[in-house]
PDB file of C-alpha atoms in Angstrom:
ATOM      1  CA  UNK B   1      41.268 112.629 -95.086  1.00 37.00           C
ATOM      2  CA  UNK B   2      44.574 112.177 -92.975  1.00 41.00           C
ATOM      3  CA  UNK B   3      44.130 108.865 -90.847  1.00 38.00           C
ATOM      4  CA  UNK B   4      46.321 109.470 -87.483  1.00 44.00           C
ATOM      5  CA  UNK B   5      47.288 106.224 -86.811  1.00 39.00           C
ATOM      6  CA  UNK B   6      49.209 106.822 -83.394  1.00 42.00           C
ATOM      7  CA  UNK B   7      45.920 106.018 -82.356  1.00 45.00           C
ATOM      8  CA  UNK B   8      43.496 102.987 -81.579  1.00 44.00           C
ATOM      9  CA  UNK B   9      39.743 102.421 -81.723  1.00 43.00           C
ATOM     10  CA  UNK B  10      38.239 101.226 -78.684  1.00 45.00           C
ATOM     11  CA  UNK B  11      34.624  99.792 -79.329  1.00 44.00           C
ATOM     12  CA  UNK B  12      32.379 100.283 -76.937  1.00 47.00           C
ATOM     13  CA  UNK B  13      29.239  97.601 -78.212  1.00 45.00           C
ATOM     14  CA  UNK B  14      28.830  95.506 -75.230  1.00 45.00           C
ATOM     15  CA  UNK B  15      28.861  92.583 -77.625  1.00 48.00           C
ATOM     16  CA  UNK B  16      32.347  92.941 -78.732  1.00 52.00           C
ATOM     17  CA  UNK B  17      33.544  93.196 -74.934  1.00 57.00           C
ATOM     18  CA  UNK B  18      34.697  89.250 -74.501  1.00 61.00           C
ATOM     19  CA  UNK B  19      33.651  87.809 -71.399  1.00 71.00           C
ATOM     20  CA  UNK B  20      36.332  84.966 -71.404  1.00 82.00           C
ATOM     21  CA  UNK B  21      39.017  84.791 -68.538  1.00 91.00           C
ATOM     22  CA  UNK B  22      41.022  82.355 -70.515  1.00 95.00           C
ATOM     23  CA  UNK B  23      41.779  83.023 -74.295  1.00 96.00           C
ATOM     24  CA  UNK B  24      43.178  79.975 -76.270  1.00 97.00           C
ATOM     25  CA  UNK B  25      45.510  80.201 -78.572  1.00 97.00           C
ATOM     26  CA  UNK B  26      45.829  76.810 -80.778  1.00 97.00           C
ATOM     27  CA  UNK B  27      49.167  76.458 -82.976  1.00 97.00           C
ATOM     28  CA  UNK B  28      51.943  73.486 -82.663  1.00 96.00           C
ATOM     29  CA  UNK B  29      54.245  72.736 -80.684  1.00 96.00           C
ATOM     30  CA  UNK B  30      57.268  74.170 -83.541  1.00 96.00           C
ATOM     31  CA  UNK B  31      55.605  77.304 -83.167  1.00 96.00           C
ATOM     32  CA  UNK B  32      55.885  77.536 -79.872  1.00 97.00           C
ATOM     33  CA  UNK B  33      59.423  76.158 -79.689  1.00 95.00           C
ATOM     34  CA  UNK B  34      60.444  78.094 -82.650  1.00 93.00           C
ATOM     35  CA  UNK B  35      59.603  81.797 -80.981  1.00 94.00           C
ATOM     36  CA  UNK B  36      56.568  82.004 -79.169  1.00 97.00           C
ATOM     37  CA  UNK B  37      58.701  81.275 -75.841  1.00 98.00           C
ATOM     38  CA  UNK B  38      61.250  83.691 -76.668  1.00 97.00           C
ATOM     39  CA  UNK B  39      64.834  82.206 -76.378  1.00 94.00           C
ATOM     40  CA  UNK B  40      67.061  85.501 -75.088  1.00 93.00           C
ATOM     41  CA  UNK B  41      64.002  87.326 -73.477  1.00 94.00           C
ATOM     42  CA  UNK B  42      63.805  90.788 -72.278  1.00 95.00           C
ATOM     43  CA  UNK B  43      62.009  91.153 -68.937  1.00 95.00           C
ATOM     44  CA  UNK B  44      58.453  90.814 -69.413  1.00 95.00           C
ATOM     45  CA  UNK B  45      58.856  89.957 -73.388  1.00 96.00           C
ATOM     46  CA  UNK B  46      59.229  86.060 -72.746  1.00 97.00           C
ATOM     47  CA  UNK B  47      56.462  85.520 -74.872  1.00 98.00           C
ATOM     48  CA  UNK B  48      56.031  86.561 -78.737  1.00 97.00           C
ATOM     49  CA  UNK B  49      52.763  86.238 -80.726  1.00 96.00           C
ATOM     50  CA  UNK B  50      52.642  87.069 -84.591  1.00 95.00           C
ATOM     51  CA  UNK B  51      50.118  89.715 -85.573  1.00 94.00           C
ATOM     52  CA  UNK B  52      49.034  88.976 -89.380  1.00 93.00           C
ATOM     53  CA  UNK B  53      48.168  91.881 -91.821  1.00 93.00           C
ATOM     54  CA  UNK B  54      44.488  91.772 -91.922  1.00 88.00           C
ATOM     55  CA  UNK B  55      44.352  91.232 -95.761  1.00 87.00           C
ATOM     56  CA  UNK B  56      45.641  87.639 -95.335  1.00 87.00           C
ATOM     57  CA  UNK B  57      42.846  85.916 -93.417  1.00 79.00           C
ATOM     58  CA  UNK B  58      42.225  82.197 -93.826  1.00 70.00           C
ATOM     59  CA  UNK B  59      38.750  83.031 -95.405  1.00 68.00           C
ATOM     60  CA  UNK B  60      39.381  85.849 -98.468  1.00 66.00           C
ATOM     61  CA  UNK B  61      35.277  86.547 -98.206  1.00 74.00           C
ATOM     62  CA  UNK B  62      35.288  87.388 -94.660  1.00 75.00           C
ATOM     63  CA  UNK B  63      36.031  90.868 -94.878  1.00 73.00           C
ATOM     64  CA  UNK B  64      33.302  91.212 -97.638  1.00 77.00           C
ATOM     65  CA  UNK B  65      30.855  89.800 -94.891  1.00 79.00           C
ATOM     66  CA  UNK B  66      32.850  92.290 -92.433  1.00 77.00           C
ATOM     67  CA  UNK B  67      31.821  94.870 -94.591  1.00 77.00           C
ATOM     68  CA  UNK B  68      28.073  93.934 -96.026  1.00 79.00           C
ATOM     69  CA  UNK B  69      26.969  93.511 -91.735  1.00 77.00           C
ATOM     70  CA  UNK B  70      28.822  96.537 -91.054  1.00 75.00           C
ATOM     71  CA  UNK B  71      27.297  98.570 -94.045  1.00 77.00           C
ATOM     72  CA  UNK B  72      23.800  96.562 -92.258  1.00 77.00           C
ATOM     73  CA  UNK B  73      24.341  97.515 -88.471  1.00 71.00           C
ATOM     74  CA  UNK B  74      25.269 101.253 -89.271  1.00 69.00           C
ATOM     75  CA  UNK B  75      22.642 102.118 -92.002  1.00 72.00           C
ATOM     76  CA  UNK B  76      26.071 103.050 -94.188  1.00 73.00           C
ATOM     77  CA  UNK B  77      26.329 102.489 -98.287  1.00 75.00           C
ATOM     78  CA  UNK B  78      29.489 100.743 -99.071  1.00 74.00           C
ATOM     79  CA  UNK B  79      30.461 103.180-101.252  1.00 77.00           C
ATOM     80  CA  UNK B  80      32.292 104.985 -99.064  1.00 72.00           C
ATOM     81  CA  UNK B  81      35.424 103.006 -99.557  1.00 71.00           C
ATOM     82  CA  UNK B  82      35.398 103.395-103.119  1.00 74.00           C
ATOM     83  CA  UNK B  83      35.282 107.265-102.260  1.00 75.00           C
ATOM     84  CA  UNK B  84      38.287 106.780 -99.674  1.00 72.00           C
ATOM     85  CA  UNK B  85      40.039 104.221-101.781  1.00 77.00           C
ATOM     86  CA  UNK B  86      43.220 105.139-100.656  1.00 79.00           C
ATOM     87  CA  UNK B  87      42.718 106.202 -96.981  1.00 75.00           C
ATOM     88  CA  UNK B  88      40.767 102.737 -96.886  1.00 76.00           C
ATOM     89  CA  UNK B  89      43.894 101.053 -98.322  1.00 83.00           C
ATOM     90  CA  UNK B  90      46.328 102.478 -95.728  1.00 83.00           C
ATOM     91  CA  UNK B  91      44.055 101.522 -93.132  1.00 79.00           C
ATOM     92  CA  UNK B  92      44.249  97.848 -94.138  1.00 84.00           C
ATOM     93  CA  UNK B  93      47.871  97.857 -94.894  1.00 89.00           C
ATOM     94  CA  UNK B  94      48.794  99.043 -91.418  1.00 88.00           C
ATOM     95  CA  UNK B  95      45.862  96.633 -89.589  1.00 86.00           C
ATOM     96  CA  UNK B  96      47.152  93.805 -87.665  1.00 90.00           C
ATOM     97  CA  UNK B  97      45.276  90.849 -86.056  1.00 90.00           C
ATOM     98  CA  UNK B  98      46.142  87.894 -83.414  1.00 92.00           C
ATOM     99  CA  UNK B  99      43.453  85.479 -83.365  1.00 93.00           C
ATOM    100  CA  UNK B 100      42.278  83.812 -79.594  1.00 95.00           C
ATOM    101  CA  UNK B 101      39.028  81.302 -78.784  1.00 95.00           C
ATOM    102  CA  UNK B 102      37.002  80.869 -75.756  1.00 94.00           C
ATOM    103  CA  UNK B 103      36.809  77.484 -76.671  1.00 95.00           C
ATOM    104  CA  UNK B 104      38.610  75.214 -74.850  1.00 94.00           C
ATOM    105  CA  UNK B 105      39.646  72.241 -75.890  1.00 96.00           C
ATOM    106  CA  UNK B 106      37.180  72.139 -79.028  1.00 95.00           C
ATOM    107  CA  UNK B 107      37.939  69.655 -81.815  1.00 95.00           C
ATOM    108  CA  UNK B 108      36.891  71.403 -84.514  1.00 94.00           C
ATOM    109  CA  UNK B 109      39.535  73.911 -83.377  1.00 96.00           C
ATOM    110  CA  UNK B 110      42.185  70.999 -83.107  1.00 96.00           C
ATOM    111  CA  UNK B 111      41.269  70.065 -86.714  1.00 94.00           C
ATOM    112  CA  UNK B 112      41.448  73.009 -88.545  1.00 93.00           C
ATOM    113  CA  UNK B 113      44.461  75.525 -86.340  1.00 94.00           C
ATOM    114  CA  UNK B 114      45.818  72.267 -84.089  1.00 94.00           C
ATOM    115  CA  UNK B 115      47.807  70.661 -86.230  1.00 93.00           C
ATOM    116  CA  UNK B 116      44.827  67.936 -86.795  1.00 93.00           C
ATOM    117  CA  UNK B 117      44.949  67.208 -83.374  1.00 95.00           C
ATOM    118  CA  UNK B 118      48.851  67.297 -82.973  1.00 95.00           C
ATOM    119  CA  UNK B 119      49.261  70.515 -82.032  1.00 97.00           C
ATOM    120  CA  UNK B 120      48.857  72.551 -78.921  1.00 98.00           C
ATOM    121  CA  UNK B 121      47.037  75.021 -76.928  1.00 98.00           C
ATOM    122  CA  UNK B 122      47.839  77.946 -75.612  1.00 98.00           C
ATOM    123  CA  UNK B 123      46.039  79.575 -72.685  1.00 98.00           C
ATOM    124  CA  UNK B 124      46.396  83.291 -71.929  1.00 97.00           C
ATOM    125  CA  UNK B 125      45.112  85.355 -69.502  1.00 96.00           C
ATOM    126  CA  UNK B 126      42.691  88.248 -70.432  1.00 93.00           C
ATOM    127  CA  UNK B 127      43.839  90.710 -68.852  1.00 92.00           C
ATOM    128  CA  UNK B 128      47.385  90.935 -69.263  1.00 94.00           C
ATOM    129  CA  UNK B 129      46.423  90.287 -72.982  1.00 92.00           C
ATOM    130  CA  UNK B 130      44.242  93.042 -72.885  1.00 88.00           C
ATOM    131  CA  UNK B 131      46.939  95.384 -71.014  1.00 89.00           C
ATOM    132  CA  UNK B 132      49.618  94.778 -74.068  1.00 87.00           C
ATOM    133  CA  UNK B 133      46.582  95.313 -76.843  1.00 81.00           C
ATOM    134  CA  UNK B 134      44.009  97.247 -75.693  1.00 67.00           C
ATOM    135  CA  UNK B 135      41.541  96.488 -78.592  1.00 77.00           C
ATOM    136  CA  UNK B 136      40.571  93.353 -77.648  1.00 83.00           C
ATOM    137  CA  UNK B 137      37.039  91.558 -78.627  1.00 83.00           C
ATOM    138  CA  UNK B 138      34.528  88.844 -79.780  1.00 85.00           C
ATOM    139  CA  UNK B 139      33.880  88.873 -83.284  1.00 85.00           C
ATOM    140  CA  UNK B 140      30.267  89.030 -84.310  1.00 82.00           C
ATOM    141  CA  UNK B 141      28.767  86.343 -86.152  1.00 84.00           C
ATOM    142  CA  UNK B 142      26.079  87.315 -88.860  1.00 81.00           C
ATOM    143  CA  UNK B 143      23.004  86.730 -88.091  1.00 81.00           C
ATOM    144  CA  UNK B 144      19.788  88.636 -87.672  1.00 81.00           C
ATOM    145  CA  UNK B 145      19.790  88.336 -84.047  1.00 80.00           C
ATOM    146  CA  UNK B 146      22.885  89.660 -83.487  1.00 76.00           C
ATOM    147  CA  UNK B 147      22.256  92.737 -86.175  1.00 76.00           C
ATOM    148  CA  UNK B 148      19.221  93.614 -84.526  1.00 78.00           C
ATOM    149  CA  UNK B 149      20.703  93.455 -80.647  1.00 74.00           C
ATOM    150  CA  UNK B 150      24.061  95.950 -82.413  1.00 73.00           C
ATOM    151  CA  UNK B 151      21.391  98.016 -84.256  1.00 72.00           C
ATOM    152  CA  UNK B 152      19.274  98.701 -80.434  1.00 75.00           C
ATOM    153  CA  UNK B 153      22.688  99.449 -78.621  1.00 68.00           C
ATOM    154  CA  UNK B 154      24.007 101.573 -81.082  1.00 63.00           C
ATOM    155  CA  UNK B 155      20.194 103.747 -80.994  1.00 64.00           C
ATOM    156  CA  UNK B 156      20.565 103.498 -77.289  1.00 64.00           C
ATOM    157  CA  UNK B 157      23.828 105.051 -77.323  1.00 55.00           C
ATOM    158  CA  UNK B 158      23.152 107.563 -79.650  1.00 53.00           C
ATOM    159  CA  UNK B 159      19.952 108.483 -77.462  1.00 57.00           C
ATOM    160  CA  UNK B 160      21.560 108.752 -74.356  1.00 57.00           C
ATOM    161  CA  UNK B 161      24.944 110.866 -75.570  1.00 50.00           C
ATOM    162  CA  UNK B 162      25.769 114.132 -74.419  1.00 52.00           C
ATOM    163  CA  UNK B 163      24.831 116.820 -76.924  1.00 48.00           C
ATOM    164  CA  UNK B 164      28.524 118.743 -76.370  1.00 48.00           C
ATOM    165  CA  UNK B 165      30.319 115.538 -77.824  1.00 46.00           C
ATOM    166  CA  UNK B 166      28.505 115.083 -80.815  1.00 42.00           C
ATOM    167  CA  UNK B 167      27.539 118.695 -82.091  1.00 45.00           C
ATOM    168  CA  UNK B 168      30.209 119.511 -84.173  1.00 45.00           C
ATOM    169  CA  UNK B 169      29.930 116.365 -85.961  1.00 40.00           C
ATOM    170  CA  UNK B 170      28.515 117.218 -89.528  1.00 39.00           C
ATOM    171  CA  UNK B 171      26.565 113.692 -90.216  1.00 43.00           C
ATOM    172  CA  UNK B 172      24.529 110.927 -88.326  1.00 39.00           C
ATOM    173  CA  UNK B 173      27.178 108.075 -89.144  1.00 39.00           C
ATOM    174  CA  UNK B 174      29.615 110.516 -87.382  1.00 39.00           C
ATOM    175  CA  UNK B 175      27.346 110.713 -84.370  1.00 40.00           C
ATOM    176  CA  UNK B 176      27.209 107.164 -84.237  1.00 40.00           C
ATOM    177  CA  UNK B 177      31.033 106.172 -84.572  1.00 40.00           C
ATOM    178  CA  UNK B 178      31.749 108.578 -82.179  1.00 41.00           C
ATOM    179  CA  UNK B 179      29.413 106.945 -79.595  1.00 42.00           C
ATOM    180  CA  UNK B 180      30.980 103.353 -80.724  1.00 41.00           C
ATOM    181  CA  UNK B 181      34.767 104.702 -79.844  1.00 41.00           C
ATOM    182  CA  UNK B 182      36.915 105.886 -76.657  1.00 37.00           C
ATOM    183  CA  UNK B 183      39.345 106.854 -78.941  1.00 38.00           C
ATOM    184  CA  UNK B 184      38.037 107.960 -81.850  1.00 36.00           C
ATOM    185  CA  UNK B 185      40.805 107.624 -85.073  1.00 42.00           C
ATOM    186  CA  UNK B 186      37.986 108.400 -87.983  1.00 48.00           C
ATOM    187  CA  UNK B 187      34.528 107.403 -89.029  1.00 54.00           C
ATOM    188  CA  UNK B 188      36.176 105.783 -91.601  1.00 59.00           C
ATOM    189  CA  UNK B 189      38.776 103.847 -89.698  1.00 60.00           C
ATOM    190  CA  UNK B 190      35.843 102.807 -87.264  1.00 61.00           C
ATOM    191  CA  UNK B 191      33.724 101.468 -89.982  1.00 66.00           C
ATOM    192  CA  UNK B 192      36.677  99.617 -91.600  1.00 67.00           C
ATOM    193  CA  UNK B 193      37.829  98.361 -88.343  1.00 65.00           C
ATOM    194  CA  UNK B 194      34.141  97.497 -87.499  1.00 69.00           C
ATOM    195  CA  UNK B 195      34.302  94.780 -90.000  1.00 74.00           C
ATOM    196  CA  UNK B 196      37.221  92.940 -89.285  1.00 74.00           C
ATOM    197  CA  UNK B 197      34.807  91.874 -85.838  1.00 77.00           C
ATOM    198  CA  UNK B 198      32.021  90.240 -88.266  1.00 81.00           C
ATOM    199  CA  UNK B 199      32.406  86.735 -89.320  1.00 84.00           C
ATOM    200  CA  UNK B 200      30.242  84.654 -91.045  1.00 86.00           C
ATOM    201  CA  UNK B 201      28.214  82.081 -88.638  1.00 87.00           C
ATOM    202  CA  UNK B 202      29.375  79.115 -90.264  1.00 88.00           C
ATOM    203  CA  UNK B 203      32.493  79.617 -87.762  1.00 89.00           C
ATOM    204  CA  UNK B 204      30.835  80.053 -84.674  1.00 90.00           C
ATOM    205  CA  UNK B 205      31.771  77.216 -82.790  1.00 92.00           C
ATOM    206  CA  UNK B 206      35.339  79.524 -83.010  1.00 93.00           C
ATOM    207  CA  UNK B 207      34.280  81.734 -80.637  1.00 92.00           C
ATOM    208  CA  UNK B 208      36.527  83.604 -81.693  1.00 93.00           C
ATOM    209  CA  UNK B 209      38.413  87.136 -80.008  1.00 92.00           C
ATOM    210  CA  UNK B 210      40.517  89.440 -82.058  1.00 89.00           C
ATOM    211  CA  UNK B 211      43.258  91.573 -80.849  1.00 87.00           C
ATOM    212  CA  UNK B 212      43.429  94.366 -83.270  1.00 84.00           C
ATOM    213  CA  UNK B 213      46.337  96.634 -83.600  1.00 84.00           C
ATOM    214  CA  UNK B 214      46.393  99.785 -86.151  1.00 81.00           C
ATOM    215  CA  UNK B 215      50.143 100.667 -86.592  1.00 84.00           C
ATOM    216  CA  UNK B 216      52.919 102.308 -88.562  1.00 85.00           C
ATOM    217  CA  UNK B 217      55.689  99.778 -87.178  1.00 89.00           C
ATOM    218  CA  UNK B 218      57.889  98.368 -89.684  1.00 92.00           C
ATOM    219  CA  UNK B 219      56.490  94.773 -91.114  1.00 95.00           C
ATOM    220  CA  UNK B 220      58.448  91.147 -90.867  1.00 96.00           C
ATOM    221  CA  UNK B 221      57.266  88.791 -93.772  1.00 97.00           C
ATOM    222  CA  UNK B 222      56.707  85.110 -93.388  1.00 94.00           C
ATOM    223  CA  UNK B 223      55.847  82.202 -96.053  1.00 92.00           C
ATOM    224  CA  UNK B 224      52.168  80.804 -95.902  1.00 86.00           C
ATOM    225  CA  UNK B 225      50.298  79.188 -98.770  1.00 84.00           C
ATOM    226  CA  UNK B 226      52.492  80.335-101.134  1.00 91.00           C
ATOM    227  CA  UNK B 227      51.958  83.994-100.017  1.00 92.00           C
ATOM    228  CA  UNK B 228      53.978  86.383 -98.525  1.00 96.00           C
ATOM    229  CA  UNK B 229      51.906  87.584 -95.370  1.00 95.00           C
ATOM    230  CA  UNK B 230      53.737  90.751 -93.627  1.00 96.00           C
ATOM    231  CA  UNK B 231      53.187  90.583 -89.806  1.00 96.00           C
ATOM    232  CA  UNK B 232      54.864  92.297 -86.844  1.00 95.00           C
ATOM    233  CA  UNK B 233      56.060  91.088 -83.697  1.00 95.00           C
ATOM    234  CA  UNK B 234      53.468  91.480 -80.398  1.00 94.00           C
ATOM    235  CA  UNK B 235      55.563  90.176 -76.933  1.00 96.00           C
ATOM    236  CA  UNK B 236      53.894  90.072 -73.730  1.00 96.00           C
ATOM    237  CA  UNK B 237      54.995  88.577 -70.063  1.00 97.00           C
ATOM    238  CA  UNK B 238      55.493  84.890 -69.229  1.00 96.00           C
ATOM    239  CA  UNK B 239      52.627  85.834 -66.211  1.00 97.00           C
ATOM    240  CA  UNK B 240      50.156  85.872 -69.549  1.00 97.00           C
ATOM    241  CA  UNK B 241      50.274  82.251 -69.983  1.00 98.00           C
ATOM    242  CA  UNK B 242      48.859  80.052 -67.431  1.00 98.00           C
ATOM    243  CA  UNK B 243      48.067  76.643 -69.147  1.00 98.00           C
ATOM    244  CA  UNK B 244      49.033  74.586 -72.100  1.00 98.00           C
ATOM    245  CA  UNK B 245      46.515  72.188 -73.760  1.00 98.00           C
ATOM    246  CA  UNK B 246      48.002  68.910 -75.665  1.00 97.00           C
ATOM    247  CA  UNK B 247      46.346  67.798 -78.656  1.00 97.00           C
ATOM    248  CA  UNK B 248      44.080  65.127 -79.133  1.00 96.00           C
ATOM    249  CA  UNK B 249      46.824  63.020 -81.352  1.00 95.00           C
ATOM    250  CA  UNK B 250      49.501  63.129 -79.925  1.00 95.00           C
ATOM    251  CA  UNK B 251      51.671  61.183 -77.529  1.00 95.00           C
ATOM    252  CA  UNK B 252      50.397  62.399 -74.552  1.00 95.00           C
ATOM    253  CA  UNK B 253      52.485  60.787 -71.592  1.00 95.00           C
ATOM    254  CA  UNK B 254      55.784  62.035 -73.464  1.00 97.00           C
ATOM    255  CA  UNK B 255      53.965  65.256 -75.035  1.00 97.00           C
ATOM    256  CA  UNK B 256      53.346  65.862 -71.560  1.00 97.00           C
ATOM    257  CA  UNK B 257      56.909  64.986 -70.106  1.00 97.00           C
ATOM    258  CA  UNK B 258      59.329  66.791 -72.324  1.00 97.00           C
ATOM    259  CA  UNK B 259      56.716  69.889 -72.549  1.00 98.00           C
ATOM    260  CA  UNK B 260      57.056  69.937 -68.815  1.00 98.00           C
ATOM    261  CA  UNK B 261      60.689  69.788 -68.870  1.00 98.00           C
ATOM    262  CA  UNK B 262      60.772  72.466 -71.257  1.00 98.00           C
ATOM    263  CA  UNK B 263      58.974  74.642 -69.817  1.00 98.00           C
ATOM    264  CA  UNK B 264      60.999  74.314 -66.407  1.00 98.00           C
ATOM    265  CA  UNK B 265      64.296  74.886 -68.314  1.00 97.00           C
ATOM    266  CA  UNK B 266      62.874  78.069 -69.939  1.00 97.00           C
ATOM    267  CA  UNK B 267      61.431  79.154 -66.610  1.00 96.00           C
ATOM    268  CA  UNK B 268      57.606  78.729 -66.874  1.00 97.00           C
ATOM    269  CA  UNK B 269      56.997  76.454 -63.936  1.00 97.00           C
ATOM    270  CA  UNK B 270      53.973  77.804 -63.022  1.00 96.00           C
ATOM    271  CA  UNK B 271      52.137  76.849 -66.065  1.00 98.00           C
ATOM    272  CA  UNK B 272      50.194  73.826 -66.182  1.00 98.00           C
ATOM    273  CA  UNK B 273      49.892  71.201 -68.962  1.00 98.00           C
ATOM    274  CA  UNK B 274      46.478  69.834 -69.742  1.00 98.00           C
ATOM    275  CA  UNK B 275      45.739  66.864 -71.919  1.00 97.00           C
ATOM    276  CA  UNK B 276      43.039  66.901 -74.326  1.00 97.00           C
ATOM    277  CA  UNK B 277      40.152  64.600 -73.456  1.00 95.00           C
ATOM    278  CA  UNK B 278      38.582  64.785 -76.935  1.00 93.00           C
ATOM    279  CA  UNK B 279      38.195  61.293 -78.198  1.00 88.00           C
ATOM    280  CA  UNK B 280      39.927  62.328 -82.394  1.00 75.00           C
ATOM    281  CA  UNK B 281      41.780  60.017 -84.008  1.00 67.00           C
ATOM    282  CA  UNK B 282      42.974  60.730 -87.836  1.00 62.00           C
TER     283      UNK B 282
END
């Protein structure tokens, strides 16, 4: 099976389609001094954002639950990878990921991706996310509401699809990926791709989105719990962020002043600093 991977899926599941305006991104403030406001800028790339490969997730079991409520949702055995083992493989090692929350201010958030409260928040807007990377959505959380609810749209869409786009598909899983995608790359690809979305419901207060990106592009390598995680380089337009969130633990009145006057110097006046009102102390 060749996988073409010029291309990107585009679910369709109305619960992967985030409904968030605002998409925080929480890191510290070295991160954002240290690249994410891009020093020398090209027009429209002031801002850069790493995209991890997918295989280096904080949790190493959430692809396997990925996988098990994927296998669930689309009435699909598993085994399938272990008979694509190496079209499955190229899949992953060419998968990227930037992480985003709806959550706002959450401390939870602060503690675990916020530097324990000392870090920062970054707030982008969806839409000129979304224009950058299209494949943009909501993870799903495993539970049995949520399987049934993907296992009624997916039936739904299969009932109501037009006979002259499915026909020449030889199987029902192929009927049913083809449904789930704009842009179909493979049934495989789909179902792989399908479980990088699923998350176990123990991190639900996340509320988490995913920007997924399935490309050939040549990988940077960073240092991170003594592993070396490949990533690549995803810029987008100043206009994207529109407000900065301060930590719980830090020094808010000069957090707040020399953030300002950074932001000024590096010519994002128009974004506006928030200070967290969550009441953490380490």
């Amino acid at each position: 099976m060749e996988i073409d991977l010029t291309k990107s899926p585009h679910l369709k599941i109305t619960d992967f389609v985030p409904d968030a305006q605002i998409l925080y991104h929480y890191t510290s403030i070295e991160a954002l001094f240290g690249g994410i406001i891009v020093r020398q800028p090209q027009t429209d790339k002031e801002i850069c954002l790493w995209m991890s490969n997918c295989q280096y997730m904080n949790d190493s079991e959430e692809l396997n639950t990925g996988i098990r409520f994927a296998s669930d949702i689309l009435n699909i055995s598993p085994d399938i990878l272990e008979k694509h083992a190496s079209e499955y493989q190229q899949i992953k090692d060419n998968l990227y990921i930037t992480s985003f929350s709806a959550a706002s201010d959450c401390l939870p958030m602060w503690a675990m991706y916020g530097k324990n409260g000392n870090g920062i928040a970054l707030g982008f807007n969806k839409e000129i996310i979304e224009a950058t990377v299209p494949s943009l959505y909501k993870c799903v959380y495993v539970t049995e509401s949520n399987k049934a609810r993907l296992q009624s749209e997916i039936s739904a869409l299969i009932e109501n699809a037009d006979p002259k786009d499915i026909e020449n598909l030889p199987d029902s899983a192929g009927k049913i990926f083809i449904q789930m995608f704009a842009n179909i790359v493979n049934s495989l690809a789909f179902y792989i791709v399908s479980c990088f979305y699923c998350k176990n419901p123990a991190y639900i207060y996340e509320q988490e989105i995913r920007s997924v990106l399935l490309t050939e592009e040549s990988a940077k390598y960073r240092i991170n719990n003594n592993l070396i995680i490949p990533y690549i380089e995803q810029y987008f337009p100043k206009s994207a962020l529109k407000e900065i969130w301060i930590g719980p633990t830090n020094d808010m009145n000069r957090a707040t002043y020399s953030l300002r006057k950074y932001l000024d110097h590096m010519g994002f006046n128009e974004v506006e600093i928030k200070q967290s009102q969550v009441p953490y102390r380490i």
